[in-house]
């Protein structure tokens, strides 16, 4: 009778499938990840039970911080250079090619259009230390409306549909500032707004 | 390492020369460590969740040629006034020079204004007038609009506060 040899299993196990999977996931996350853009201003949004999500691109963001400063941001690669041209033409300001290139990288800003050129000349790292006064938004010098209206126009020409307008207000911002912006835009026949909020769970027990 | 298995020349008799068997396996542990480290990093830094938005559609600016919209009946009106320091007041009906509705104080909690709205839900024609005070916080406005969504109140309007409303708050002493 042949001796039955005890089957020796090697202590090392085949890790190949696991490595495959791990690298697959790494690749996936590396490609999908999008680092959150740096914001010009800290805005602590209030929470609501709304479950609608903000779209990825073509979003005009109007931020209002707790000091009533108004910031404008526009997320669109195609329409952004045009936007600067339109606003510059409307306000009688001109920008150098370098400033225009910088503007394309600017996420959001809060300086009057007259100061935008010199603001864009500043190195990106140093910009953070500049205290931005906010975009003028009153009936005398209503620049925020110009920015929004021109952004809509640029977006319509570039993509064929209007951009999404999102208002990002700080929880401690006051209502009159936000209402004022809404009113200005209503005057321009822009009636649909989206208030950016944090998600909060919906209360279940409703009697 | 690619292996070429060398055949030991089996010609020789005496010497048991075996091919030195090299394992085809390489130790993958450091690579796996690295892969998982990266995986963890990207999983944690990635921001999938876009912020949520609350959609607000404001009424279209009325055309001067259009006929005046019918006035709201006092029995269908419910007014919410938002004051400073997270205070919220409400009253039924409309405020006019001869009628002074009773102003009540409430809060933004689940037992506050939401209860009142739910009680009035049976009235299908109810119109909620939301009037933020100049000192009201933006957070309060979002909260009230959110209450409208929670209670399923379809008809509501964001209106500017009037002088009479401000006086009502002052005189009520709440």
mmCIF file of C-alpha atoms in Angstrom:
data_model
loop_
_atom_site.group_PDB
_atom_site.id
_atom_site.type_symbol
_atom_site.label_atom_id
_atom_site.label_comp_id
_atom_site.label_asym_id
_atom_site.label_seq_id
_atom_site.Cartn_x
_atom_site.Cartn_y
_atom_site.Cartn_z
ATOM 1 C CA UNK A 1 0.000 0.000 0.000
ATOM 2 C CA UNK A 2 1.380 3.314 -0.941
ATOM 3 C CA UNK A 3 1.942 5.662 1.797
ATOM 4 C CA UNK A 4 -0.457 8.547 1.732
ATOM 5 C CA UNK A 5 1.541 11.664 1.772
ATOM 6 C CA UNK A 6 0.024 14.465 3.698
ATOM 7 C CA UNK A 7 -0.864 17.144 1.202
ATOM 8 C CA UNK A 8 1.259 20.076 1.903
ATOM 9 C CA UNK A 9 -0.376 23.382 1.271
ATOM 10 C CA UNK A 10 1.789 26.338 0.824
ATOM 11 C CA UNK A 11 1.219 29.012 3.434
ATOM 12 C CA UNK A 12 1.280 31.804 0.911
ATOM 13 C CA UNK A 13 -1.993 32.398 -0.779
ATOM 14 C CA UNK A 14 -2.550 33.784 -4.199
ATOM 15 C CA UNK A 15 -3.087 37.467 -3.830
ATOM 16 C CA UNK A 16 -3.394 38.247 -7.520
ATOM 17 C CA UNK A 17 -7.189 38.682 -7.652
ATOM 18 C CA UNK A 18 -7.119 40.870 -4.613
ATOM 19 C CA UNK A 19 -4.384 43.017 -6.060
ATOM 20 C CA UNK A 20 -6.296 43.233 -9.301
ATOM 21 C CA UNK A 21 -9.322 44.464 -7.485
ATOM 22 C CA UNK A 22 -7.384 46.870 -5.331
ATOM 23 C CA UNK A 23 -5.720 48.461 -8.319
ATOM 24 C CA UNK A 24 -8.975 48.598 -10.181
ATOM 25 C CA UNK A 25 -10.489 50.546 -7.329
ATOM 26 C CA UNK A 26 -7.442 52.765 -7.011
ATOM 27 C CA UNK A 27 -7.665 53.617 -10.671
ATOM 28 C CA UNK A 28 -11.367 54.284 -10.371
ATOM 29 C CA UNK A 29 -11.029 56.589 -7.431
ATOM 30 C CA UNK A 30 -8.037 58.347 -8.916
ATOM 31 C CA UNK A 31 -9.932 59.097 -12.063
ATOM 32 C CA UNK A 32 -13.236 60.056 -10.528
ATOM 33 C CA UNK A 33 -11.923 62.092 -7.667
ATOM 34 C CA UNK A 34 -12.250 65.784 -8.003
ATOM 35 C CA UNK A 35 -10.666 67.800 -5.318
ATOM 36 C CA UNK A 36 -13.027 70.285 -3.893
ATOM 37 C CA UNK A 37 -12.181 73.682 -5.329
ATOM 38 C CA UNK A 38 -10.886 76.276 -2.969
ATOM 39 C CA UNK A 39 -13.479 78.750 -2.072
ATOM 40 C CA UNK A 40 -12.846 82.432 -1.865
ATOM 41 C CA UNK A 41 -14.983 82.659 1.200
ATOM 42 C CA UNK A 42 -16.130 80.385 3.964
ATOM 43 C CA UNK A 43 -19.845 79.893 3.775
ATOM 44 C CA UNK A 44 -21.611 77.739 6.289
ATOM 45 C CA UNK A 45 -24.803 76.760 4.580
ATOM 46 C CA UNK A 46 -27.970 76.011 6.516
ATOM 47 C CA UNK A 47 -29.531 72.599 6.244
ATOM 48 C CA UNK A 48 -32.752 71.542 4.629
ATOM 49 C CA UNK A 49 -34.530 68.317 3.834
ATOM 50 C CA UNK A 50 -34.322 68.865 0.103
ATOM 51 C CA UNK A 51 -32.709 65.977 -1.715
ATOM 52 C CA UNK A 52 -32.023 67.615 -5.035
ATOM 53 C CA UNK A 53 -28.381 67.632 -5.988
ATOM 54 C CA UNK A 54 -26.390 70.437 -7.456
ATOM 55 C CA UNK A 55 -25.381 69.711 -11.061
ATOM 56 C CA UNK A 56 -21.730 69.221 -11.956
ATOM 57 C CA UNK A 57 -21.136 72.101 -14.287
ATOM 58 C CA UNK A 58 -22.650 75.232 -15.710
ATOM 59 C CA UNK A 59 -23.493 76.527 -12.304
ATOM 60 C CA UNK A 60 -23.478 80.163 -11.345
ATOM 61 C CA UNK A 61 -22.856 80.388 -7.647
ATOM 62 C CA UNK A 62 -23.708 83.528 -5.789
ATOM 63 C CA UNK A 63 -22.270 83.309 -2.325
ATOM 64 C CA UNK A 64 -23.316 85.570 0.464
ATOM 65 C CA UNK A 65 -21.202 85.435 3.556
ATOM 66 C CA UNK A 66 -22.090 86.534 7.035
ATOM 67 C CA UNK A 67 -20.595 89.988 6.496
ATOM 68 C CA UNK A 68 -23.058 90.608 3.660
ATOM 69 C CA UNK A 69 -20.315 90.311 1.070
ATOM 70 C CA UNK A 70 -21.385 88.929 -2.267
ATOM 71 C CA UNK A 71 -19.185 86.587 -4.269
ATOM 72 C CA UNK A 72 -19.642 85.335 -7.761
ATOM 73 C CA UNK A 73 -18.529 82.009 -9.134
ATOM 74 C CA UNK A 74 -19.127 80.448 -12.488
ATOM 75 C CA UNK A 75 -18.376 76.877 -13.299
ATOM 76 C CA UNK A 76 -18.167 76.427 -17.035
ATOM 77 C CA UNK A 77 -15.097 75.919 -19.176
ATOM 78 C CA UNK A 78 -16.565 77.041 -22.431
ATOM 79 C CA UNK A 79 -18.459 80.129 -21.459
ATOM 80 C CA UNK A 80 -16.079 81.625 -18.943
ATOM 81 C CA UNK A 81 -13.703 83.487 -21.305
ATOM 82 C CA UNK A 82 -16.679 84.978 -23.066
ATOM 83 C CA UNK A 83 -18.174 86.097 -19.800
ATOM 84 C CA UNK A 84 -15.128 88.203 -19.007
ATOM 85 C CA UNK A 85 -15.244 89.822 -22.442
ATOM 86 C CA UNK A 86 -18.898 90.678 -22.079
ATOM 87 C CA UNK A 87 -18.578 92.146 -18.629
ATOM 88 C CA UNK A 88 -15.424 94.022 -19.593
ATOM 89 C CA UNK A 89 -17.175 95.511 -22.588
ATOM 90 C CA UNK A 90 -20.182 96.459 -20.554
ATOM 91 C CA UNK A 91 -18.217 98.059 -17.764
ATOM 92 C CA UNK A 92 -15.544 99.633 -19.957
ATOM 93 C CA UNK A 93 -12.663 97.682 -18.453
ATOM 94 C CA UNK A 94 -10.021 95.806 -20.365
ATOM 95 C CA UNK A 95 -8.005 92.794 -19.393
ATOM 96 C CA UNK A 96 -4.663 91.550 -20.580
ATOM 97 C CA UNK A 97 -4.358 88.012 -22.005
ATOM 98 C CA UNK A 98 -2.612 86.881 -18.814
ATOM 99 C CA UNK A 99 -5.431 88.201 -16.697
ATOM 100 C CA UNK A 100 -7.937 86.453 -18.887
ATOM 101 C CA UNK A 101 -6.051 83.200 -18.548
ATOM 102 C CA UNK A 102 -6.018 83.643 -14.795
ATOM 103 C CA UNK A 103 -9.723 84.340 -14.768
ATOM 104 C CA UNK A 104 -10.420 80.952 -16.297
ATOM 105 C CA UNK A 105 -8.846 79.368 -13.224
ATOM 106 C CA UNK A 106 -10.592 81.602 -10.760
ATOM 107 C CA UNK A 107 -13.226 79.717 -8.880
ATOM 108 C CA UNK A 108 -15.058 82.539 -7.258
ATOM 109 C CA UNK A 109 -14.225 86.086 -6.419
ATOM 110 C CA UNK A 110 -15.619 89.055 -4.608
ATOM 111 C CA UNK A 111 -14.008 92.167 -5.981
ATOM 112 C CA UNK A 112 -15.543 94.948 -8.044
ATOM 113 C CA UNK A 113 -14.838 94.636 -11.732
ATOM 114 C CA UNK A 114 -12.579 97.695 -11.665
ATOM 115 C CA UNK A 115 -10.275 95.941 -9.223
ATOM 116 C CA UNK A 116 -10.523 92.544 -10.852
ATOM 117 C CA UNK A 117 -7.525 93.164 -13.116
ATOM 118 C CA UNK A 118 -5.151 93.962 -10.293
ATOM 119 C CA UNK A 119 -6.631 91.140 -8.263
ATOM 120 C CA UNK A 120 -5.839 88.731 -11.073
ATOM 121 C CA UNK A 121 -2.260 90.009 -11.222
ATOM 122 C CA UNK A 122 -1.641 88.829 -7.695
ATOM 123 C CA UNK A 123 -0.137 85.390 -7.337
ATOM 124 C CA UNK A 124 -2.681 82.739 -6.596
ATOM 125 C CA UNK A 125 -1.218 81.846 -3.243
ATOM 126 C CA UNK A 126 -1.220 85.414 -2.072
ATOM 127 C CA UNK A 127 -4.783 86.005 -3.091
ATOM 128 C CA UNK A 128 -6.024 84.178 -0.041
ATOM 129 C CA UNK A 129 -4.624 86.830 2.214
ATOM 130 C CA UNK A 130 -6.428 89.607 0.379
ATOM 131 C CA UNK A 131 -9.628 90.650 2.015
ATOM 132 C CA UNK A 132 -12.104 90.782 -0.804
ATOM 133 C CA UNK A 133 -14.713 93.478 -0.387
ATOM 134 C CA UNK A 134 -17.456 91.613 -2.209
ATOM 135 C CA UNK A 135 -19.097 92.444 -5.492
ATOM 136 C CA UNK A 136 -21.104 95.650 -5.403
ATOM 137 C CA UNK A 137 -24.772 94.794 -5.315
ATOM 138 C CA UNK A 138 -26.877 97.849 -4.856
ATOM 139 C CA UNK A 139 -29.089 99.769 -7.168
ATOM 140 C CA UNK A 140 -26.394 102.345 -7.948
ATOM 141 C CA UNK A 141 -23.631 99.983 -8.834
ATOM 142 C CA UNK A 142 -25.255 96.700 -9.593
ATOM 143 C CA UNK A 143 -22.417 94.541 -10.773
ATOM 144 C CA UNK A 144 -23.685 91.204 -9.555
ATOM 145 C CA UNK A 145 -26.643 91.392 -11.907
ATOM 146 C CA UNK A 146 -24.297 92.131 -14.788
ATOM 147 C CA UNK A 147 -22.204 89.131 -13.961
ATOM 148 C CA UNK A 148 -25.198 86.841 -13.766
ATOM 149 C CA UNK A 149 -26.912 88.163 -16.855
ATOM 150 C CA UNK A 150 -23.736 88.030 -18.917
ATOM 151 C CA UNK A 151 -22.914 84.587 -17.617
ATOM 152 C CA UNK A 152 -26.347 83.423 -18.716
ATOM 153 C CA UNK A 153 -25.796 84.935 -22.110
ATOM 154 C CA UNK A 154 -22.331 83.438 -22.500
ATOM 155 C CA UNK A 155 -23.589 80.081 -21.411
ATOM 156 C CA UNK A 156 -26.493 80.176 -23.775
ATOM 157 C CA UNK A 157 -24.176 80.918 -26.648
ATOM 158 C CA UNK A 158 -21.680 78.267 -25.666
ATOM 159 C CA UNK A 159 -24.008 75.427 -24.792
ATOM 160 C CA UNK A 160 -27.432 76.558 -25.813
ATOM 161 C CA UNK A 161 -29.066 76.511 -22.442
ATOM 162 C CA UNK A 162 -29.027 78.825 -19.486
ATOM 163 C CA UNK A 163 -26.844 78.079 -16.535
ATOM 164 C CA UNK A 164 -28.128 76.934 -13.214
ATOM 165 C CA UNK A 165 -28.238 79.661 -10.615
ATOM 166 C CA UNK A 166 -27.347 78.642 -7.120
ATOM 167 C CA UNK A 167 -27.404 80.915 -4.127
ATOM 168 C CA UNK A 168 -25.070 79.891 -1.379
ATOM 169 C CA UNK A 169 -25.902 81.865 1.665
ATOM 170 C CA UNK A 170 -24.307 81.603 5.046
ATOM 171 C CA UNK A 171 -26.680 80.588 7.778
ATOM 172 C CA UNK A 172 -25.930 83.811 9.571
ATOM 173 C CA UNK A 173 -26.262 86.011 6.537
ATOM 174 C CA UNK A 174 -29.190 88.316 6.683
ATOM 175 C CA UNK A 175 -32.316 87.930 4.620
ATOM 176 C CA UNK A 176 -32.319 91.441 3.085
ATOM 177 C CA UNK A 177 -29.055 90.842 1.207
ATOM 178 C CA UNK A 178 -30.291 87.580 -0.227
ATOM 179 C CA UNK A 179 -33.691 89.037 -0.992
ATOM 180 C CA UNK A 180 -32.054 91.980 -2.694
ATOM 181 C CA UNK A 181 -30.113 89.732 -5.045
ATOM 182 C CA UNK A 182 -33.217 87.689 -5.781
ATOM 183 C CA UNK A 183 -35.080 90.874 -6.527
ATOM 184 C CA UNK A 184 -32.404 92.183 -8.862
ATOM 185 C CA UNK A 185 -32.481 88.958 -10.779
ATOM 186 C CA UNK A 186 -36.248 88.884 -10.852
ATOM 187 C CA UNK A 187 -36.084 92.247 -12.549
ATOM 188 C CA UNK A 188 -34.073 90.526 -15.256
ATOM 189 C CA UNK A 189 -36.712 87.814 -15.527
ATOM 190 C CA UNK A 190 -34.658 85.203 -13.775
ATOM 191 C CA UNK A 191 -37.103 83.516 -11.486
ATOM 192 C CA UNK A 192 -35.677 80.140 -10.681
ATOM 193 C CA UNK A 193 -33.176 79.923 -7.896
ATOM 194 C CA UNK A 194 -31.556 77.152 -6.014
ATOM 195 C CA UNK A 195 -30.507 77.623 -2.465
ATOM 196 C CA UNK A 196 -27.521 75.491 -1.599
ATOM 197 C CA UNK A 197 -28.093 73.675 1.645
ATOM 198 C CA UNK A 198 -26.745 70.778 3.615
ATOM 199 C CA UNK A 199 -28.737 67.628 3.734
ATOM 200 C CA UNK A 200 -30.790 67.002 6.815
ATOM 201 C CA UNK A 201 -32.959 63.991 7.422
ATOM 202 C CA UNK A 202 -36.617 64.385 6.902
ATOM 203 C CA UNK A 203 -38.764 64.070 9.985
ATOM 204 C CA UNK A 204 -40.872 60.980 9.687
ATOM 205 C CA UNK A 205 -43.622 61.455 12.196
ATOM 206 C CA UNK A 206 -46.078 63.907 10.742
ATOM 207 C CA UNK A 207 -49.426 63.934 12.317
ATOM 208 C CA UNK B 1 11.109 37.039 -12.572
ATOM 209 C CA UNK B 2 10.617 35.017 -15.658
ATOM 210 C CA UNK B 3 11.796 31.558 -15.090
ATOM 211 C CA UNK B 4 13.559 29.343 -17.479
ATOM 212 C CA UNK B 5 13.541 25.954 -16.028
ATOM 213 C CA UNK B 6 16.944 24.597 -16.601
ATOM 214 C CA UNK B 7 16.910 20.964 -17.278
ATOM 215 C CA UNK B 8 19.508 19.381 -15.219
ATOM 216 C CA UNK B 9 21.703 17.283 -17.344
ATOM 217 C CA UNK B 10 20.627 13.889 -16.296
ATOM 218 C CA UNK B 11 23.580 12.287 -17.944
ATOM 219 C CA UNK B 12 25.595 12.088 -14.861
ATOM 220 C CA UNK B 13 24.922 9.167 -12.686
ATOM 221 C CA UNK B 14 26.319 9.839 -9.360
ATOM 222 C CA UNK B 15 25.527 13.449 -8.606
ATOM 223 C CA UNK B 16 21.927 14.153 -7.920
ATOM 224 C CA UNK B 17 21.907 17.454 -9.596
ATOM 225 C CA UNK B 18 18.550 18.995 -9.384
ATOM 226 C CA UNK B 19 17.630 22.166 -11.113
ATOM 227 C CA UNK B 20 17.483 24.877 -8.607
ATOM 228 C CA UNK B 21 13.799 25.539 -8.537
ATOM 229 C CA UNK B 22 13.035 29.168 -8.227
ATOM 230 C CA UNK B 23 9.606 30.073 -7.152
ATOM 231 C CA UNK B 24 7.558 31.940 -9.698
ATOM 232 C CA UNK B 25 5.823 33.792 -6.940
ATOM 233 C CA UNK B 26 6.949 37.148 -5.878
ATOM 234 C CA UNK B 27 6.041 38.627 -2.606
ATOM 235 C CA UNK B 28 3.195 40.957 -3.393
ATOM 236 C CA UNK B 29 2.582 42.134 0.128
ATOM 237 C CA UNK B 30 4.299 45.539 -0.138
ATOM 238 C CA UNK B 31 2.519 46.231 -3.374
ATOM 239 C CA UNK B 32 -0.799 45.307 -1.849
ATOM 240 C CA UNK B 33 -0.024 47.504 1.106
ATOM 241 C CA UNK B 34 0.615 50.407 -1.170
ATOM 242 C CA UNK B 35 -2.432 49.713 -3.279
ATOM 243 C CA UNK B 36 -4.694 49.674 -0.278
ATOM 244 C CA UNK B 37 -3.098 52.743 1.150
ATOM 245 C CA UNK B 38 -3.850 54.623 -2.042
ATOM 246 C CA UNK B 39 -7.296 53.131 -2.177
ATOM 247 C CA UNK B 40 -8.065 54.336 1.312
ATOM 248 C CA UNK B 41 -6.692 57.774 0.555
ATOM 249 C CA UNK B 42 -8.757 58.268 -2.548
ATOM 250 C CA UNK B 43 -11.844 56.820 -1.001
ATOM 251 C CA UNK B 44 -11.645 59.226 1.875
ATOM 252 C CA UNK B 45 -10.754 62.328 -0.083
ATOM 253 C CA UNK B 46 -13.209 61.867 -2.871
ATOM 254 C CA UNK B 47 -16.286 64.013 -2.630
ATOM 255 C CA UNK B 48 -19.119 62.205 -4.197
ATOM 256 C CA UNK B 49 -21.880 64.003 -2.484
ATOM 257 C CA UNK B 50 -22.654 67.217 -4.201
ATOM 258 C CA UNK B 51 -24.369 69.726 -1.980
ATOM 259 C CA UNK B 52 -28.100 69.623 -2.067
ATOM 260 C CA UNK B 53 -30.151 72.470 -3.347
ATOM 261 C CA UNK B 54 -33.571 73.742 -2.534
ATOM 262 C CA UNK B 55 -35.400 74.986 -5.521
ATOM 263 C CA UNK B 56 -37.241 78.252 -5.196
ATOM 264 C CA UNK B 57 -39.266 79.563 -8.041
ATOM 265 C CA UNK B 58 -40.243 83.143 -7.674
ATOM 266 C CA UNK B 59 -43.300 84.487 -9.432
ATOM 267 C CA UNK B 60 -42.807 86.045 -12.810
ATOM 268 C CA UNK B 61 -42.827 89.790 -12.701
ATOM 269 C CA UNK B 62 -46.417 90.812 -13.319
ATOM 270 C CA UNK B 63 -47.104 92.458 -16.600
ATOM 271 C CA UNK B 64 -48.805 95.819 -16.083
ATOM 272 C CA UNK B 65 -51.297 94.846 -18.765
ATOM 273 C CA UNK B 66 -52.378 91.737 -16.909
ATOM 274 C CA UNK B 67 -55.428 91.951 -14.701
ATOM 275 C CA UNK B 68 -54.748 92.210 -11.004
ATOM 276 C CA UNK B 69 -54.664 88.829 -9.342
ATOM 277 C CA UNK B 70 -57.572 88.262 -7.015
ATOM 278 C CA UNK B 71 -56.878 89.213 -3.445
ATOM 279 C CA UNK B 72 -56.425 86.450 -0.920
ATOM 280 C CA UNK B 73 -59.382 85.858 1.312
ATOM 281 C CA UNK B 74 -58.618 86.583 4.928
ATOM 282 C CA UNK B 75 -59.879 83.154 5.949
ATOM 283 C CA UNK B 76 -57.276 81.508 3.718
ATOM 284 C CA UNK B 77 -54.339 83.572 4.760
ATOM 285 C CA UNK B 78 -51.735 82.533 7.244
ATOM 286 C CA UNK B 79 -48.875 84.878 7.874
ATOM 287 C CA UNK B 80 -45.496 83.966 9.275
ATOM 288 C CA UNK B 81 -43.276 86.768 10.468
ATOM 289 C CA UNK B 82 -39.624 86.101 11.041
ATOM 290 C CA UNK B 83 -37.930 88.277 13.563
ATOM 291 C CA UNK B 84 -34.482 88.557 15.019
ATOM 292 C CA UNK B 85 -32.922 86.024 17.383
ATOM 293 C CA UNK B 86 -34.616 83.081 15.687
ATOM 294 C CA UNK B 87 -38.053 84.235 16.703
ATOM 295 C CA UNK B 88 -41.002 83.445 14.540
ATOM 296 C CA UNK B 89 -44.486 84.855 14.868
ATOM 297 C CA UNK B 90 -47.652 83.906 13.103
ATOM 298 C CA UNK B 91 -51.221 84.995 12.802
ATOM 299 C CA UNK B 92 -54.281 83.884 10.915
ATOM 300 C CA UNK B 93 -55.994 86.136 8.512
ATOM 301 C CA UNK B 94 -54.845 89.380 7.079
ATOM 302 C CA UNK B 95 -53.732 92.515 8.762
ATOM 303 C CA UNK B 96 -55.628 95.625 7.895
ATOM 304 C CA UNK B 97 -56.308 98.939 9.501
ATOM 305 C CA UNK B 98 -59.491 97.786 11.212
ATOM 306 C CA UNK B 99 -58.707 94.176 12.043
ATOM 307 C CA UNK B 100 -55.837 93.248 14.237
ATOM 308 C CA UNK B 101 -55.277 89.496 14.321
ATOM 309 C CA UNK B 102 -53.798 87.917 17.374
ATOM 310 C CA UNK B 103 -50.055 87.486 17.040
ATOM 311 C CA UNK B 104 -48.517 84.353 18.471
ATOM 312 C CA UNK B 105 -44.935 83.432 19.084
ATOM 313 C CA UNK B 106 -43.526 80.156 17.879
ATOM 314 C CA UNK B 107 -40.198 78.544 17.083
ATOM 315 C CA UNK B 108 -38.517 76.632 14.284
ATOM 316 C CA UNK B 109 -38.526 73.331 16.119
ATOM 317 C CA UNK B 110 -40.741 70.399 15.233
ATOM 318 C CA UNK B 111 -43.295 71.451 17.825
ATOM 319 C CA UNK B 112 -43.364 75.016 16.726
ATOM 320 C CA UNK B 113 -44.509 76.405 13.454
ATOM 321 C CA UNK B 114 -44.738 72.982 11.845
ATOM 322 C CA UNK B 115 -47.573 71.976 14.172
ATOM 323 C CA UNK B 116 -49.509 75.072 13.260
ATOM 324 C CA UNK B 117 -49.024 74.422 9.578
ATOM 325 C CA UNK B 118 -50.121 70.834 9.913
ATOM 326 C CA UNK B 119 -53.236 71.857 11.790
ATOM 327 C CA UNK B 120 -54.179 74.117 8.927
ATOM 328 C CA UNK B 121 -53.447 71.574 6.273
ATOM 329 C CA UNK B 122 -57.115 70.686 5.903
ATOM 330 C CA UNK B 123 -57.689 74.030 4.250
ATOM 331 C CA UNK B 124 -56.700 73.404 0.662
ATOM 332 C CA UNK B 125 -56.768 77.059 -0.303
ATOM 333 C CA UNK B 126 -54.502 78.168 2.466
ATOM 334 C CA UNK B 127 -51.850 80.629 1.372
ATOM 335 C CA UNK B 128 -48.874 81.098 3.619
ATOM 336 C CA UNK B 129 -47.313 84.522 3.531
ATOM 337 C CA UNK B 130 -43.720 84.472 4.662
ATOM 338 C CA UNK B 131 -42.421 87.811 5.755
ATOM 339 C CA UNK B 132 -38.829 87.997 6.862
ATOM 340 C CA UNK B 133 -37.866 90.879 9.054
ATOM 341 C CA UNK B 134 -34.739 92.834 8.147
ATOM 342 C CA UNK B 135 -32.951 91.267 11.067
ATOM 343 C CA UNK B 136 -33.974 87.734 10.271
ATOM 344 C CA UNK B 137 -31.221 85.344 9.403
ATOM 345 C CA UNK B 138 -30.947 83.593 6.103
ATOM 346 C CA UNK B 139 -30.979 80.306 7.978
ATOM 347 C CA UNK B 140 -34.478 81.116 9.191
ATOM 348 C CA UNK B 141 -35.688 81.746 5.684
ATOM 349 C CA UNK B 142 -34.346 78.382 4.553
ATOM 350 C CA UNK B 143 -35.926 76.755 7.596
ATOM 351 C CA UNK B 144 -39.327 78.188 6.843
ATOM 352 C CA UNK B 145 -39.134 77.233 3.171
ATOM 353 C CA UNK B 146 -38.125 73.814 4.329
ATOM 354 C CA UNK B 147 -41.155 73.623 6.611
ATOM 355 C CA UNK B 148 -43.270 74.309 3.557
ATOM 356 C CA UNK B 149 -41.729 71.304 1.859
ATOM 357 C CA UNK B 150 -42.083 69.134 4.930
ATOM 358 C CA UNK B 151 -45.706 69.953 5.533
ATOM 359 C CA UNK B 152 -46.520 69.791 1.854
ATOM 360 C CA UNK B 153 -47.776 73.338 1.754
ATOM 361 C CA UNK B 154 -48.009 74.201 -1.918
ATOM 362 C CA UNK B 155 -49.100 77.793 -1.855
ATOM 363 C CA UNK B 156 -46.743 80.144 -0.210
ATOM 364 C CA UNK B 157 -45.176 83.430 -1.012
ATOM 365 C CA UNK B 158 -42.153 85.286 0.157
ATOM 366 C CA UNK B 159 -43.331 88.802 0.836
ATOM 367 C CA UNK B 160 -41.637 91.880 2.189
ATOM 368 C CA UNK B 161 -42.567 92.783 5.710
ATOM 369 C CA UNK B 162 -44.810 95.787 6.027
ATOM 370 C CA UNK B 163 -44.691 98.568 8.534
ATOM 371 C CA UNK B 164 -47.948 97.363 10.049
ATOM 372 C CA UNK B 165 -46.477 93.926 10.653
ATOM 373 C CA UNK B 166 -43.455 95.384 12.367
ATOM 374 C CA UNK B 167 -45.690 97.486 14.551
ATOM 375 C CA UNK B 168 -47.724 94.436 15.397
ATOM 376 C CA UNK B 169 -44.624 92.627 16.620
ATOM 377 C CA UNK B 170 -43.600 95.621 18.671
ATOM 378 C CA UNK B 171 -46.976 96.209 20.239
ATOM 379 C CA UNK B 172 -47.499 92.554 21.050
ATOM 380 C CA UNK B 173 -44.433 92.572 23.247
ATOM 381 C CA UNK B 174 -43.594 88.974 22.409
#
